[in-house]
mmCIF file of C-alpha atoms in Angstrom:
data_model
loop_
_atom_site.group_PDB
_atom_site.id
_atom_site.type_symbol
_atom_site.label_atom_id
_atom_site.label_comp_id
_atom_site.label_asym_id
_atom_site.label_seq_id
_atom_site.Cartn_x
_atom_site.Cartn_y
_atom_site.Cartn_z
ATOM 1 C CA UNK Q 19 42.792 -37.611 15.779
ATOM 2 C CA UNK Q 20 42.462 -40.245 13.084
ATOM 3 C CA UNK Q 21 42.243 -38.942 9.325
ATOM 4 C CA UNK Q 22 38.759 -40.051 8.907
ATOM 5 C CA UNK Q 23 37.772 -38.827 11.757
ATOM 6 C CA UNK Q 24 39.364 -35.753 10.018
ATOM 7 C CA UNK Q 25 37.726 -35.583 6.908
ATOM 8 C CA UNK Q 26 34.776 -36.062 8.368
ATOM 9 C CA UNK Q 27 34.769 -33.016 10.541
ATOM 10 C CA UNK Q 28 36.274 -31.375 7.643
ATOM 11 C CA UNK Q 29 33.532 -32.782 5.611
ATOM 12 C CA UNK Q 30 30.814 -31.384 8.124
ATOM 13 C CA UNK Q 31 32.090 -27.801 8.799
ATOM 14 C CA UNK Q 32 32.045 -27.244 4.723
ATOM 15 C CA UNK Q 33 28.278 -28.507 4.938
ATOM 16 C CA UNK Q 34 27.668 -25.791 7.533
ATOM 17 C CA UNK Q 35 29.042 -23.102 5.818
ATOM 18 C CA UNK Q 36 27.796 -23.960 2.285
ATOM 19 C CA UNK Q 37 24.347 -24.665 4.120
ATOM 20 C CA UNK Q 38 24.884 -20.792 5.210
ATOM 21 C CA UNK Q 39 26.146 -19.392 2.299
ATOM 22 C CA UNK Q 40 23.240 -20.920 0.103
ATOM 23 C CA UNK Q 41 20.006 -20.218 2.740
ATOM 24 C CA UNK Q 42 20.877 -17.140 4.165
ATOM 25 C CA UNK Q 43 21.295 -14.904 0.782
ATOM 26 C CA UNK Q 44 18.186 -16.685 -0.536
ATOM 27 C CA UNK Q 45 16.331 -15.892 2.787
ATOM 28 C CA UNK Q 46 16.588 -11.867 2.643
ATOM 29 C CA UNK Q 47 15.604 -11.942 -1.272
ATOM 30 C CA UNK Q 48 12.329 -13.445 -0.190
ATOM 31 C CA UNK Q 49 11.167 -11.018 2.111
ATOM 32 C CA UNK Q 50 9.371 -7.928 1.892
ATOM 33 C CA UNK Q 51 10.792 -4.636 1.954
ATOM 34 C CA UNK Q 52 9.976 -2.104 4.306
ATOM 35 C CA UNK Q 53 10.563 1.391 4.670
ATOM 36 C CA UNK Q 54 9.445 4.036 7.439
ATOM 37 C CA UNK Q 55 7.772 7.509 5.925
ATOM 38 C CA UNK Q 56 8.734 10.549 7.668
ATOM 39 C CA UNK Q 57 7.849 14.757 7.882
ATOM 40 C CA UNK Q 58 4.220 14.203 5.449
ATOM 41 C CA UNK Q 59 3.755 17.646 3.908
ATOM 42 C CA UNK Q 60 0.150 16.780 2.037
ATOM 43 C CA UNK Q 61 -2.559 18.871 0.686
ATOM 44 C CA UNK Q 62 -5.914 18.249 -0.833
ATOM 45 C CA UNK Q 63 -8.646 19.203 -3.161
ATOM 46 C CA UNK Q 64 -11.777 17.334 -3.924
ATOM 47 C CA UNK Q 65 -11.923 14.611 -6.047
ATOM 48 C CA UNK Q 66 -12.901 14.610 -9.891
ATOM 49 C CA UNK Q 67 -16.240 12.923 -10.337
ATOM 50 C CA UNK Q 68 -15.073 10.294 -12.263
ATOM 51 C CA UNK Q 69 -12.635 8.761 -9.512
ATOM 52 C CA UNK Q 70 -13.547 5.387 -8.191
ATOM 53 C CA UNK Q 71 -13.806 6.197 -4.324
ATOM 54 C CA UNK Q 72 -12.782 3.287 -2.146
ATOM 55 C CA UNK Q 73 -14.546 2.242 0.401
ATOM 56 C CA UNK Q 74 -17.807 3.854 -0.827
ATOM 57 C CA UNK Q 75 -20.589 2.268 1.216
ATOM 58 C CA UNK Q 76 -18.687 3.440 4.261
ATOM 59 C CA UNK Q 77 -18.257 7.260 2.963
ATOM 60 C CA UNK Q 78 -22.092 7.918 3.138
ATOM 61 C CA UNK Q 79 -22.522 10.699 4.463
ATOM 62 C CA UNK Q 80 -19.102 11.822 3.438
ATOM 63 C CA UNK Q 81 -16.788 13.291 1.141
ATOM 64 C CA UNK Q 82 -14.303 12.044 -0.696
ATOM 65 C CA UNK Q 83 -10.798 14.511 -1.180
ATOM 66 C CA UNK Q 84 -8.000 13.609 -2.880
ATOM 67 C CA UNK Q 85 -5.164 14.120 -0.757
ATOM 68 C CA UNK Q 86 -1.526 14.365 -2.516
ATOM 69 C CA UNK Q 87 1.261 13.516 -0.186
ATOM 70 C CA UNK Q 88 5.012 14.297 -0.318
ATOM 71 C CA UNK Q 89 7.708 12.102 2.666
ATOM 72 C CA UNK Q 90 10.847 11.100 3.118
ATOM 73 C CA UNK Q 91 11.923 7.952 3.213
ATOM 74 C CA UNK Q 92 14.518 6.939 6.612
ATOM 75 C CA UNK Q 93 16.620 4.974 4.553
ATOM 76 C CA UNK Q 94 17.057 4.345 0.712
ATOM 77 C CA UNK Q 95 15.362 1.217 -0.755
ATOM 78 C CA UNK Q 96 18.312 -2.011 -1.412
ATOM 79 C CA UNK Q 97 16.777 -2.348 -4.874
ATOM 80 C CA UNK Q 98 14.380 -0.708 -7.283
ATOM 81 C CA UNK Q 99 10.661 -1.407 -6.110
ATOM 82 C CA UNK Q 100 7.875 -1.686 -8.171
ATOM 83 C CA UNK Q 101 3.903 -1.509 -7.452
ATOM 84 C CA UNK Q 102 4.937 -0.667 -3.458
ATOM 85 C CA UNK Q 103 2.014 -0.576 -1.449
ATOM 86 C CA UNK Q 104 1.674 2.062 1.208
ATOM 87 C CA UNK Q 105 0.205 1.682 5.199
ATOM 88 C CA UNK Q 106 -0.137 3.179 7.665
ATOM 89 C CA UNK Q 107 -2.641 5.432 10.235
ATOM 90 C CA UNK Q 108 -4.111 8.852 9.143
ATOM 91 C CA UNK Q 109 -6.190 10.667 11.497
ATOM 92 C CA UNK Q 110 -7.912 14.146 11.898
ATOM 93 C CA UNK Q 111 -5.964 16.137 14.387
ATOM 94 C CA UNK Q 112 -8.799 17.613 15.599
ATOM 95 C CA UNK Q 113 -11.755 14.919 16.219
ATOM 96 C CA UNK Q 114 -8.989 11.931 16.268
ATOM 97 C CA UNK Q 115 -11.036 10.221 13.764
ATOM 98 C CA UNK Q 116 -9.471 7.995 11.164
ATOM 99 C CA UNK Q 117 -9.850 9.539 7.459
ATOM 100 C CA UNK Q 118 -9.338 5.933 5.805
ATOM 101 C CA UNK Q 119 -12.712 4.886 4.598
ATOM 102 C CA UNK Q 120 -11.139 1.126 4.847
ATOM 103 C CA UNK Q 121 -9.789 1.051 8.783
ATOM 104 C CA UNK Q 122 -13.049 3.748 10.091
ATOM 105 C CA UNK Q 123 -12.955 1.872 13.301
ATOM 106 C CA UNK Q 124 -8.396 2.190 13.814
ATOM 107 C CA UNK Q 125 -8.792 -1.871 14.463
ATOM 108 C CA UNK Q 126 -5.691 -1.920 12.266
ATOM 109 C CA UNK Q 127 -3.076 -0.575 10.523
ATOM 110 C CA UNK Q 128 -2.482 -3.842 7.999
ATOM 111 C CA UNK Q 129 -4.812 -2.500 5.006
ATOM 112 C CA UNK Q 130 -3.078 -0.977 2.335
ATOM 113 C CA UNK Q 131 -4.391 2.730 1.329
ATOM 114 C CA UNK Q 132 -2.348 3.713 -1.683
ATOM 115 C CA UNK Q 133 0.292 2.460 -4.437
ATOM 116 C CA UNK Q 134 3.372 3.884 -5.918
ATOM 117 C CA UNK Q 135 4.425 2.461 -9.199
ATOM 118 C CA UNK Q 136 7.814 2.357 -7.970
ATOM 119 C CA UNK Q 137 11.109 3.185 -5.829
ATOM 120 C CA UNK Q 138 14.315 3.963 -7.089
ATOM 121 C CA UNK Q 139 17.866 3.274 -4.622
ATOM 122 C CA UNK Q 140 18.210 6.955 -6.282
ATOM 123 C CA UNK Q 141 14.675 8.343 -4.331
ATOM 124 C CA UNK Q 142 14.910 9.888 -1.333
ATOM 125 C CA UNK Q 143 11.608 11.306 -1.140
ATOM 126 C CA UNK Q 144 8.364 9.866 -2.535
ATOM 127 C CA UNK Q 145 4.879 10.957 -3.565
ATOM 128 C CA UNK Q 146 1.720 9.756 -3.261
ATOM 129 C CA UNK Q 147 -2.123 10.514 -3.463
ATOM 130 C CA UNK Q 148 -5.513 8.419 -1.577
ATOM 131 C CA UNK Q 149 -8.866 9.358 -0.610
ATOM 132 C CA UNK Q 150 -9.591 11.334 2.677
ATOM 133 C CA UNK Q 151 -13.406 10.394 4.395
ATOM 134 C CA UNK Q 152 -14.227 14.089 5.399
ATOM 135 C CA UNK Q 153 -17.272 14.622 7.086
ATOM 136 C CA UNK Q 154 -19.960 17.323 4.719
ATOM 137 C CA UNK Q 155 -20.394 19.571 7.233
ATOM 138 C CA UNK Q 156 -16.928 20.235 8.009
ATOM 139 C CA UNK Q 157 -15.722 23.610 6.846
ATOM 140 C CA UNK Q 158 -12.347 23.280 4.435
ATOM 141 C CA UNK Q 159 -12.476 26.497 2.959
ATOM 142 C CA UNK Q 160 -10.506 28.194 5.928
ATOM 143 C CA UNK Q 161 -7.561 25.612 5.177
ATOM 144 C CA UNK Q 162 -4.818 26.477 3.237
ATOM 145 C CA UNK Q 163 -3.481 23.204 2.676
ATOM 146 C CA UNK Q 164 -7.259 21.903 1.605
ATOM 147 C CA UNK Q 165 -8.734 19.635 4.689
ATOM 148 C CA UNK Q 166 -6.923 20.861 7.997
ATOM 149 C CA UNK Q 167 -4.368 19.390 10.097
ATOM 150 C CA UNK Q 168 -4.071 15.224 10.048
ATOM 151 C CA UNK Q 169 -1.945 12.845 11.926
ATOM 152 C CA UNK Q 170 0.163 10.053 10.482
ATOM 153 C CA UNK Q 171 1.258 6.761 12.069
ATOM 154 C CA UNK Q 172 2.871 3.667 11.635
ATOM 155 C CA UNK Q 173 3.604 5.459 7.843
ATOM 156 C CA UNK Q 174 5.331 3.212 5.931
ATOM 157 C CA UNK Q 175 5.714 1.705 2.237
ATOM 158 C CA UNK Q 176 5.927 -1.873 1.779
ATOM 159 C CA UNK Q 177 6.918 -4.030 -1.323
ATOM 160 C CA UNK Q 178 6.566 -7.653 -2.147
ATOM 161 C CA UNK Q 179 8.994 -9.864 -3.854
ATOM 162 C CA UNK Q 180 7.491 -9.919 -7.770
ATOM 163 C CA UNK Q 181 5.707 -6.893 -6.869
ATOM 164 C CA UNK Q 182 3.179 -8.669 -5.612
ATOM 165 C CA UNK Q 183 0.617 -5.842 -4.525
ATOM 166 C CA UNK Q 184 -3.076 -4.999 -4.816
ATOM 167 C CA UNK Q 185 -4.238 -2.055 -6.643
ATOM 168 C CA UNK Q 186 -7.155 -0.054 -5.450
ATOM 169 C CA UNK Q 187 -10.029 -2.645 -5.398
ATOM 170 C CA UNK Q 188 -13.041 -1.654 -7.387
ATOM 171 C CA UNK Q 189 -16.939 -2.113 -6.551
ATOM 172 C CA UNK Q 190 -17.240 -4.535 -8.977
ATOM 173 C CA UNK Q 191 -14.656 -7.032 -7.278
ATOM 174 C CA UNK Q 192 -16.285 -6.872 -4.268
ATOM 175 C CA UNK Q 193 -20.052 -7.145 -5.823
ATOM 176 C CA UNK Q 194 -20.282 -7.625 -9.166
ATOM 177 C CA UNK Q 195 -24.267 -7.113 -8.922
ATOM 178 C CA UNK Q 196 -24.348 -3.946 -6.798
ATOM 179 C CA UNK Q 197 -25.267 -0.484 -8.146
ATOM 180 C CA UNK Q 198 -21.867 0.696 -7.332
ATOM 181 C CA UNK Q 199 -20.397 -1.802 -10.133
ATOM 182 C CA UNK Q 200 -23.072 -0.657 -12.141
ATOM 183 C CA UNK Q 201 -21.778 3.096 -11.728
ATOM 184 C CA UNK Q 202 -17.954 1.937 -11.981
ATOM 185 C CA UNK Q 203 -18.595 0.575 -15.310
ATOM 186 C CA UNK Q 204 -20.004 3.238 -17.016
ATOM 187 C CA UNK Q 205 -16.833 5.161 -15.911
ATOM 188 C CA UNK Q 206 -13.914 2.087 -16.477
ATOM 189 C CA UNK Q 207 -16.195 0.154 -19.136
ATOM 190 C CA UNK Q 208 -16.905 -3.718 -19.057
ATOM 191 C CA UNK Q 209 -16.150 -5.645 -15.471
ATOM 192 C CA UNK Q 210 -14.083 -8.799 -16.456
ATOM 193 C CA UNK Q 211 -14.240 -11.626 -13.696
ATOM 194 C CA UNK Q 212 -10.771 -13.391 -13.281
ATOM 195 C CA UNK Q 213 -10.319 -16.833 -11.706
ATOM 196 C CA UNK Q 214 -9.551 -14.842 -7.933
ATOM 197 C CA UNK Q 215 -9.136 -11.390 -7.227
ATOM 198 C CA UNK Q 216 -5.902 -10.724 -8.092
ATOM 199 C CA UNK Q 217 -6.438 -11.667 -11.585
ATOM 200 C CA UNK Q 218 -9.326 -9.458 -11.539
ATOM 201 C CA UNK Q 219 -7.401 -6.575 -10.998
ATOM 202 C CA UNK Q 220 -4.960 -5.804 -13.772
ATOM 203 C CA UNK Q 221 -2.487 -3.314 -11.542
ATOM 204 C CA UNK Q 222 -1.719 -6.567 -9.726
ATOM 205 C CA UNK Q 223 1.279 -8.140 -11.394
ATOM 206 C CA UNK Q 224 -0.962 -11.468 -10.591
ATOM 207 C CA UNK Q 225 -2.161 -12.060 -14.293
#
């Protein structure tokens, strides 16, 4: 083999591997994180009157508890996480009916239903709290834990690169004009429009 014909295969295989060594680390820093929930231990109580209830159009004819839930997580986060949204399926055990005023319907699990300021690589468990749909005429007085048996699926927290999440969307962003913005503002004061959504919402880190 000649010597340029050498250096040039030299020349190529150092391409290669400096091609690897500079994509692939730069590859896994851009993607999302994503950890499986397990064993949910939850209970609930009903929610103070001042709490913005997602979702609210769909809850008529509903109630709205605040559900506090403690799981593990499978495998410790590779960094600290911050504004980590959390998905997932929750179900009553009983009627099989989805307690998520945003997926009613089960169509999907893609919506996010609660966020946890953040993840340590120290946490092993996490906590977090979001609003059940329970029908009025159910009976939670003979639970213990506060609203009955449920059902979790596909339970999982997931965390964007920046922290790019969205917070619990209020009334106004979705209808400014609507009486439910009208009743969120006298709780939260003043709506203030951004240029899209996410600078609407101020637990976004989009600002």
């Amino acid at each position: 083999m000649s010597m340029s014909s050498t250096r040039r295969s030299f020349v190529f295989g150092a391409t290669i591997v400096s091609s690897c060594l500079l994509f692939a680390p730069a590859t896994k820093a851009i993607g999302p994180v994503k950890l499986t929930l397990l064993n949910p231990v939850y209970s609930a109580k009903p929610c103070p009157k001042d709490k913005p209830i997602p979702g609210e159009k769909a809850m008529k004819g509903l109630r709205g508890m605040c559900v506090t839930v403690t799981a593990e997580l499978e495998e410790a986060p590779p960094k600290n996480l911050e504004k980590v949204g959390v998905y997932g399926f929750i179900t009553d055990a009983e009627t099989g009916d989805s307690v998520l005023a945003n997926n009613p319907d089960l169509s999907t699990d893609a919506g996010q239903f609660s966020m946890i300021d953040s993840v340590t690589t120290n946490d092993s468990k996490i906590t977090f709290e979001f609003v059940a749909a329970v029908p009025m005429e159910k009976d939670l007085t003979v639970y213990a834990n506060g609203i009955g048996n449920l059902n979790f699926e596909g339970l999982r927290i997931i965390s964007y690169p920046g922290g790019q999440q969205y917070g619990a969307i209020s009334p106004c962003e979705m209808n400014e004009f609507s009486a439910e913005c009208e009743a969120w503002e006298q709780i939260n004061g003043p709506y203030s429009k951004g240029e899209y959504m996410m600078k609407s919402n101020l637990r976004t880190k989009g600002y």
